[in-house]
PDB file of C-alpha atoms in Angstrom:
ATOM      1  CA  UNK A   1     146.973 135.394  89.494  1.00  0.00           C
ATOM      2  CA  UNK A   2     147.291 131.854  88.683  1.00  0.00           C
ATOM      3  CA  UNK A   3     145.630 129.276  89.906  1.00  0.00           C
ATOM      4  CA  UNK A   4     145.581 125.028  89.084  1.00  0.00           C
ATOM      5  CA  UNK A   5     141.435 124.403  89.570  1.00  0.00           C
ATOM      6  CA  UNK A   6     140.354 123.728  86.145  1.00  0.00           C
ATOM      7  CA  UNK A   7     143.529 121.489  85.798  1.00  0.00           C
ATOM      8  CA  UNK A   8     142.328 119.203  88.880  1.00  0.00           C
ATOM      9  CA  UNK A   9     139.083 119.138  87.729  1.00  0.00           C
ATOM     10  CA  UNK A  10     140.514 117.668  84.616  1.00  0.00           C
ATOM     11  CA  UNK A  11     143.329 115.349  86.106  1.00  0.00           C
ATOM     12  CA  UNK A  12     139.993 113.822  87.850  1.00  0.00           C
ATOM     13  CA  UNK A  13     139.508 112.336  84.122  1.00  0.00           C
ATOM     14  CA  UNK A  14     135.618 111.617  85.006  1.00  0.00           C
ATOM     15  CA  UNK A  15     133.498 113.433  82.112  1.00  0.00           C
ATOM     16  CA  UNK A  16     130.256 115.463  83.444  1.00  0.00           C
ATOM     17  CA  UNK A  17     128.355 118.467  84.622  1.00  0.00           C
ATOM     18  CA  UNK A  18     129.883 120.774  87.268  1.00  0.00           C
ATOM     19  CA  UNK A  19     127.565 123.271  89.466  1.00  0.00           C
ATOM     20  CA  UNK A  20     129.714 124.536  92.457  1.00  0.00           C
ATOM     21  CA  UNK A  21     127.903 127.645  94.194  1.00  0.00           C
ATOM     22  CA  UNK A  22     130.508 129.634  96.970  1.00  0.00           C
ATOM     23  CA  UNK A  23     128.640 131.612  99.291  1.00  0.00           C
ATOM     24  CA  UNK A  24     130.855 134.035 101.368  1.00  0.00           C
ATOM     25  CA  UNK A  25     129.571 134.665 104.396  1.00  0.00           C
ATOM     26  CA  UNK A  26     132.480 137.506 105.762  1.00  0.00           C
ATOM     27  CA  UNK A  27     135.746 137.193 104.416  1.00  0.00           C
ATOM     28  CA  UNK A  28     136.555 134.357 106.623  1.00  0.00           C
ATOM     29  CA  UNK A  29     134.076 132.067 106.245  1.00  0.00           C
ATOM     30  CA  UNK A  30     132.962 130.106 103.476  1.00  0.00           C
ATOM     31  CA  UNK A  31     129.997 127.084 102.266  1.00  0.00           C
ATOM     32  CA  UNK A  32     130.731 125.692  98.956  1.00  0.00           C
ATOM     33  CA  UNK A  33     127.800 123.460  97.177  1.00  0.00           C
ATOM     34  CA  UNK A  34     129.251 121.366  94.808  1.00  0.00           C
ATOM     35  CA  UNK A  35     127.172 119.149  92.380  1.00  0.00           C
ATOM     36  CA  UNK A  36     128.528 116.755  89.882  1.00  0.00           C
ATOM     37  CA  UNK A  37     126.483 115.046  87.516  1.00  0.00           C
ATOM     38  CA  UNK A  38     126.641 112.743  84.412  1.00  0.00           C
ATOM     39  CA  UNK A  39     126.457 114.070  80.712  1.00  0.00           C
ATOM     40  CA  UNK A  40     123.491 112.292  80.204  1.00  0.00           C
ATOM     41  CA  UNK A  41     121.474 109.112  82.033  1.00  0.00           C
ATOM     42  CA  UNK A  42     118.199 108.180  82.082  1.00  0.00           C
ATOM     43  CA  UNK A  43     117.256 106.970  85.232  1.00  0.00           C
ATOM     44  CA  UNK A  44     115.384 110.106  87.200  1.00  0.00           C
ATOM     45  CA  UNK A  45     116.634 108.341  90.394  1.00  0.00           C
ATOM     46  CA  UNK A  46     119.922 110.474  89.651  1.00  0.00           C
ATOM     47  CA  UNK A  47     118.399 113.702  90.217  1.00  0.00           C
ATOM     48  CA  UNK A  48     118.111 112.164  94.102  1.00  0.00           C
ATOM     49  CA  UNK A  49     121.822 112.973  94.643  1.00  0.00           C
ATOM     50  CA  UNK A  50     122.303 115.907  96.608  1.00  0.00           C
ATOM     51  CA  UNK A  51     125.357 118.365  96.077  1.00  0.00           C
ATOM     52  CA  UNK A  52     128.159 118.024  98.767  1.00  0.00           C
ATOM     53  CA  UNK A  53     128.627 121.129 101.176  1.00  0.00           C
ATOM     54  CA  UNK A  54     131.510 122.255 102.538  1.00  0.00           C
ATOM     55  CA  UNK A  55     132.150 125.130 105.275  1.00  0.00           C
ATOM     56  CA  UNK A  56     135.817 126.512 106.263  1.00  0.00           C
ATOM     57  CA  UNK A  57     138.028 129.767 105.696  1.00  0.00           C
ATOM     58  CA  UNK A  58     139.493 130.262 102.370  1.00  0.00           C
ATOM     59  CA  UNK A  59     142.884 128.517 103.177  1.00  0.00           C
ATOM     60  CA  UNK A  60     141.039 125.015 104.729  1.00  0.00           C
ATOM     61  CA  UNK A  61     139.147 125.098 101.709  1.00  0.00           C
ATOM     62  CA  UNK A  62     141.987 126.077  99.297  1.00  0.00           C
ATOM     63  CA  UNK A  63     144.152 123.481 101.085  1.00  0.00           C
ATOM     64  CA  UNK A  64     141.412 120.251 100.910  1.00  0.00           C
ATOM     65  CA  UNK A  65     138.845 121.043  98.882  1.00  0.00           C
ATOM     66  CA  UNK A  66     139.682 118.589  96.062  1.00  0.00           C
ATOM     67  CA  UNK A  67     140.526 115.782  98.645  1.00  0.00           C
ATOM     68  CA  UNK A  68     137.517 116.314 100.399  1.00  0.00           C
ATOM     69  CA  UNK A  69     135.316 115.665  97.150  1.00  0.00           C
ATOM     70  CA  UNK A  70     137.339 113.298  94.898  1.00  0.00           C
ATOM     71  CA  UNK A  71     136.025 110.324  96.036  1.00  0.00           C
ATOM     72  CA  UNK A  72     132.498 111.316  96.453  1.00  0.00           C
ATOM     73  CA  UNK A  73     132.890 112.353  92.877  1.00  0.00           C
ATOM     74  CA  UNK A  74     134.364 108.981  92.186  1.00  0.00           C
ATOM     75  CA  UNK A  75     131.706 107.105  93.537  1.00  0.00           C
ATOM     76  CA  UNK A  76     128.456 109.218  92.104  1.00  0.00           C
ATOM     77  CA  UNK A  77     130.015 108.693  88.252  1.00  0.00           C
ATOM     78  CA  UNK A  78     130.358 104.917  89.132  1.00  0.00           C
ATOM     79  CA  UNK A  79     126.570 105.412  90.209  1.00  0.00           C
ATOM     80  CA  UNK A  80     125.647 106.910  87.191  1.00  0.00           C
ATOM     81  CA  UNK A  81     127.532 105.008  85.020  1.00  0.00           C
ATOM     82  CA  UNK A  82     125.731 101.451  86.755  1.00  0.00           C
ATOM     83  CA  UNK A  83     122.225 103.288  86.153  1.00  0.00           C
ATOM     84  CA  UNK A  84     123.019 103.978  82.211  1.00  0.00           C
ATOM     85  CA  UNK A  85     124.237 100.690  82.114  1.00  0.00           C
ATOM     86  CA  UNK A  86     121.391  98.977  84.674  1.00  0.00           C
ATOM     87  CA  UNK A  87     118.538 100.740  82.304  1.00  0.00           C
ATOM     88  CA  UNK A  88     120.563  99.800  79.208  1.00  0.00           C
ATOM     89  CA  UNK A  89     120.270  96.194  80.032  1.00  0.00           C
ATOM     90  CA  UNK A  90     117.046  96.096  81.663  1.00  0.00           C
ATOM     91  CA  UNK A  91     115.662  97.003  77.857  1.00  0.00           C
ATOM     92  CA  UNK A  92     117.744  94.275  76.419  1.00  0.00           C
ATOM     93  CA  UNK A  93     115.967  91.842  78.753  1.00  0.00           C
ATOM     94  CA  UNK A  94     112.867  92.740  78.461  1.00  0.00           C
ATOM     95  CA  UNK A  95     113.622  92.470  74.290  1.00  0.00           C
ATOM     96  CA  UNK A  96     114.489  89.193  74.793  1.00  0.00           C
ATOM     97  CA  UNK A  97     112.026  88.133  77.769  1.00  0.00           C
ATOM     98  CA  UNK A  98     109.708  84.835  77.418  1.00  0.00           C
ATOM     99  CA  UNK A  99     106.553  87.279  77.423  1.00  0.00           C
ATOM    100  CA  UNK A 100     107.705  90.186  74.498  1.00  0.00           C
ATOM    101  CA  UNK A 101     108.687  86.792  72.228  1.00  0.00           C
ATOM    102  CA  UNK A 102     105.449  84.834  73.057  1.00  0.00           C
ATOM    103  CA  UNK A 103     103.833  88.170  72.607  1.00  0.00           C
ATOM    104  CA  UNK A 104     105.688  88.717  68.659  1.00  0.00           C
ATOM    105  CA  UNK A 105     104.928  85.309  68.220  1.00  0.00           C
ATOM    106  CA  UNK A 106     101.369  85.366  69.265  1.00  0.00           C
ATOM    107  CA  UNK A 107     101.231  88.471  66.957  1.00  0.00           C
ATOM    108  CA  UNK A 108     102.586  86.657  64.073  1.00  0.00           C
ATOM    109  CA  UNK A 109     100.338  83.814  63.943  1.00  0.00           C
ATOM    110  CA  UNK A 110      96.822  86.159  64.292  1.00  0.00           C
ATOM    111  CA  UNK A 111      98.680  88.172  61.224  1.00  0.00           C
ATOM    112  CA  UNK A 112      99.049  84.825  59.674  1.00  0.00           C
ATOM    113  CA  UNK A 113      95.771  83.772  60.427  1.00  0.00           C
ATOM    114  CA  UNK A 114      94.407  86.800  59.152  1.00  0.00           C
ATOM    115  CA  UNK A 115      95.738  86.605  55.891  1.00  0.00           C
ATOM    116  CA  UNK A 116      94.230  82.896  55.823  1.00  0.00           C
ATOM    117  CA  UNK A 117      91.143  83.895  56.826  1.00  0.00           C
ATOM    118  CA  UNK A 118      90.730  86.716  54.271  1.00  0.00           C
ATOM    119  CA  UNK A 119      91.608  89.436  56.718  1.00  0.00           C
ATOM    120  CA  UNK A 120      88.419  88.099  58.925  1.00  0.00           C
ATOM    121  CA  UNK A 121      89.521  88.109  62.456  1.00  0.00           C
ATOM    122  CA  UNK A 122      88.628  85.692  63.972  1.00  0.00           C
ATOM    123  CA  UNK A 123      87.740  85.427  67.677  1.00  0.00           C
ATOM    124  CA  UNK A 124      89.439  83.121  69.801  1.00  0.00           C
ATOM    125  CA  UNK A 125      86.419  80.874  70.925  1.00  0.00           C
ATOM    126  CA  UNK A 126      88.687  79.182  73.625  1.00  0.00           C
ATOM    127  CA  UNK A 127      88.219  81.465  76.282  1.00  0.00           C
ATOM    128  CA  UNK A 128      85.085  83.169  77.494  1.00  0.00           C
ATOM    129  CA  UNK A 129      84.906  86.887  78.930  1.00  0.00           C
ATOM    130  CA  UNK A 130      84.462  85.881  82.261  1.00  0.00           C
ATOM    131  CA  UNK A 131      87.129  83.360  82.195  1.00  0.00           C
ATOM    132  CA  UNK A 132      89.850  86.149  80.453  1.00  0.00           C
ATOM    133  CA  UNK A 133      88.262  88.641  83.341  1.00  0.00           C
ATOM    134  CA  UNK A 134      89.090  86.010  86.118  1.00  0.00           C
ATOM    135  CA  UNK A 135      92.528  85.568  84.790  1.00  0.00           C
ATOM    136  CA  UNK A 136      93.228  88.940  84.328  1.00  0.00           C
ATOM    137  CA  UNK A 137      92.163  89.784  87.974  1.00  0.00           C
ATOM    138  CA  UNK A 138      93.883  86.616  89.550  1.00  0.00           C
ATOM    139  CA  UNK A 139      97.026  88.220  88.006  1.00  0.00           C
ATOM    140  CA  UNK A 140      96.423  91.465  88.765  1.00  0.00           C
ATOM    141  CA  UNK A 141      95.654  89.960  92.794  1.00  0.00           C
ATOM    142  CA  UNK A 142      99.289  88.133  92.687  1.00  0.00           C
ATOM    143  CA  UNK A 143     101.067  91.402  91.187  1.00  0.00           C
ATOM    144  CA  UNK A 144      99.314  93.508  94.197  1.00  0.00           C
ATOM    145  CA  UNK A 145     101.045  90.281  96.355  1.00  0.00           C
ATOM    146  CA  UNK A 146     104.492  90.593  94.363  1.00  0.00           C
ATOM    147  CA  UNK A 147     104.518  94.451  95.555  1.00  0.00           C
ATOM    148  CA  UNK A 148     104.192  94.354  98.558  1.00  0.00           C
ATOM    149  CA  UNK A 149     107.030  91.730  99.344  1.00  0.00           C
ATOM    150  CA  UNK A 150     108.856  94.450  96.883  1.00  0.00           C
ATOM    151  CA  UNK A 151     109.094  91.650  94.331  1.00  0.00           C
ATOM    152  CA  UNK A 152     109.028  94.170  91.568  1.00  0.00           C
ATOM    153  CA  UNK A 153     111.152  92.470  88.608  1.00  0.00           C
ATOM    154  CA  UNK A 154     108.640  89.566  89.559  1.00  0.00           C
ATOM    155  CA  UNK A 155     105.229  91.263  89.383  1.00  0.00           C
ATOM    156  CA  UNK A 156     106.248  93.359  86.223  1.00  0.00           C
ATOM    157  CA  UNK A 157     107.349  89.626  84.206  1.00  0.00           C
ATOM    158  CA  UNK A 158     103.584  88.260  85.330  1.00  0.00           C
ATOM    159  CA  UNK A 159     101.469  91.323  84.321  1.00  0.00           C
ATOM    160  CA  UNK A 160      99.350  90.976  81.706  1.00  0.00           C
ATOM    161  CA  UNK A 161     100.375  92.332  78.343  1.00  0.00           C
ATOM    162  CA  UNK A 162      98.937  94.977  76.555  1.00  0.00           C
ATOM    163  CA  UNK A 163      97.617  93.058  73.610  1.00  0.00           C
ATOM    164  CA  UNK A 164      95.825  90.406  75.609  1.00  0.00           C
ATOM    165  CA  UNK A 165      94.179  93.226  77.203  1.00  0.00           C
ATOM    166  CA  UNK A 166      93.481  96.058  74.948  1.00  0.00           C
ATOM    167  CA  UNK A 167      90.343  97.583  76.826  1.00  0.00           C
ATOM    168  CA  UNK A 168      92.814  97.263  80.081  1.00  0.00           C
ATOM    169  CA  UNK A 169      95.836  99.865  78.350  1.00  0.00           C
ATOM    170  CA  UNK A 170      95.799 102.761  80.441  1.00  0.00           C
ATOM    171  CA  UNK A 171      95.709 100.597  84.042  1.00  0.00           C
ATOM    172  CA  UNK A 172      98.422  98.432  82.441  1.00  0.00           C
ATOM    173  CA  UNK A 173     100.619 101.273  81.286  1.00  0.00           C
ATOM    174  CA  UNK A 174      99.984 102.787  84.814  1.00  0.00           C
ATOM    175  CA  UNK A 175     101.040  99.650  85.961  1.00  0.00           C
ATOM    176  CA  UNK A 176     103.905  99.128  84.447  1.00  0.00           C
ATOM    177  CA  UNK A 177     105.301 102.751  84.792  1.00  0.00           C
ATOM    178  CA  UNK A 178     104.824 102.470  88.565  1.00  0.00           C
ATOM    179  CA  UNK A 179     106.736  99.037  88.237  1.00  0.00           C
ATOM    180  CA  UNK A 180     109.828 100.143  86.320  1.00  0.00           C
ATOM    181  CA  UNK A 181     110.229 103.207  88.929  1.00  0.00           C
ATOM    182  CA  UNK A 182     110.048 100.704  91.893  1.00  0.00           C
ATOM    183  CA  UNK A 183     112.456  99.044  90.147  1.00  0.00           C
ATOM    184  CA  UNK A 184     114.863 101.529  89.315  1.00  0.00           C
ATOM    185  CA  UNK A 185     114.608 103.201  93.031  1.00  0.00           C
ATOM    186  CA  UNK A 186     115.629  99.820  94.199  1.00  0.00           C
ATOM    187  CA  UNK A 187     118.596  98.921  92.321  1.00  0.00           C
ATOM    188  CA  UNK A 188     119.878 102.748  93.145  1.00  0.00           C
ATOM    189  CA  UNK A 189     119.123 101.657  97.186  1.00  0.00           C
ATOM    190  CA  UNK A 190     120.772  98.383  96.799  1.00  0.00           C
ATOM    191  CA  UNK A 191     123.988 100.309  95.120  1.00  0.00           C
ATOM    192  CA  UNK A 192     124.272 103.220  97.774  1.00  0.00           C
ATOM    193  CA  UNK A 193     124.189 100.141 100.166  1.00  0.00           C
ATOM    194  CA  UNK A 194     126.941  97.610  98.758  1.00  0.00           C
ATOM    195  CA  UNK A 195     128.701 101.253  98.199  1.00  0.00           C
ATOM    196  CA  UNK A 196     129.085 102.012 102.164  1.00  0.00           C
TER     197      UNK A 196
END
């Protein structure tokens, strides 16, 4: 017996990972899962996209199986490919954002200073404790505000970095994990929207 699947599959021309179950109920009846995904991506959002199901005797499914999922397949490689490329850009930014370059430069001057200073470092004597505290909470106050008018890309570009706030890593990390998710889930809701 011949048959054309695997020749479909590859007129499709859309590179990725096939999982199709077929689960036979009598000889009549059939539900086929299908699942496609990318080769690779790194946005967890994509393991949100459920498989497509499809019910019908062996002949419906024989006769429109491959119309019945081309598009859908269509549509979730455009998805993945616009997450690869969303979280590929979204590094580039924040590589060239105001804060990472005032951060390197900050960074370059205390090494600088350092090696005037004989390696001393040497405190910065223009800000107390409880001024940097008040800062630091005032900013952390407006990113609570950012969140919850979902003003993600905002409240992650104010929040404090790291290396102003050393004894502050793990909450800042936590931070800016839960940030980068929000803002990944949201770009992957604004697509599935502009996509119906």
């Amino acid at each position: 017996m011949t048959t054309n699947f695997f020749e479909i599959i590859a007129g499709l021309n859309i590179p990725g990972n096939w999982k199709i179950t077929i689960q036979t109920e009598d000889n009549t009846a059939f539900t086929v899962s299908a699942l496609f995904t990318a080769l690779q991506c790194g946005d967890n959002a994509a393991k949100a996209i459920p498989p497509m199901l499809l019910n019908g005797t062996a002949s419906e499914l024989d006769n429109g199986f491959f119309e019945t999922i081309t598009v859908p397949v269509q549509q979730t490689a455009g998805l993945y490919t616009n997450m690869e490329s969303y979280l590929k850009g979204l590094e580039a930014a924040k590589l060239a954002s105001k804060q990472e370059q005032d951060n390197r430069e900050k960074a370059r001057k205390q090494a600088a200073a350092n090696k005037d200073n004989g390696d001393i470092v040497v405190p910065d004597s223009k800000i107390s404790k409880e001024e940097k505290k008040k800062a630091y909470d005032d900013t952390m106050q407006e990113v609570s505000e950012l969140i919850k008018k979902l003003k993600f890309s905002d409240a992650l570009h104010i929040l404090p970095s790291i290396a102003d706030y050393p004894h502050k890593e793990g909450e800042l990390k936590k931070k800016t994990d839960y940030l980068k998710t929000q803002i990944s889930l949201y770009e992957k809701a604004l697509i599935n929207f502009n996509a119906e």
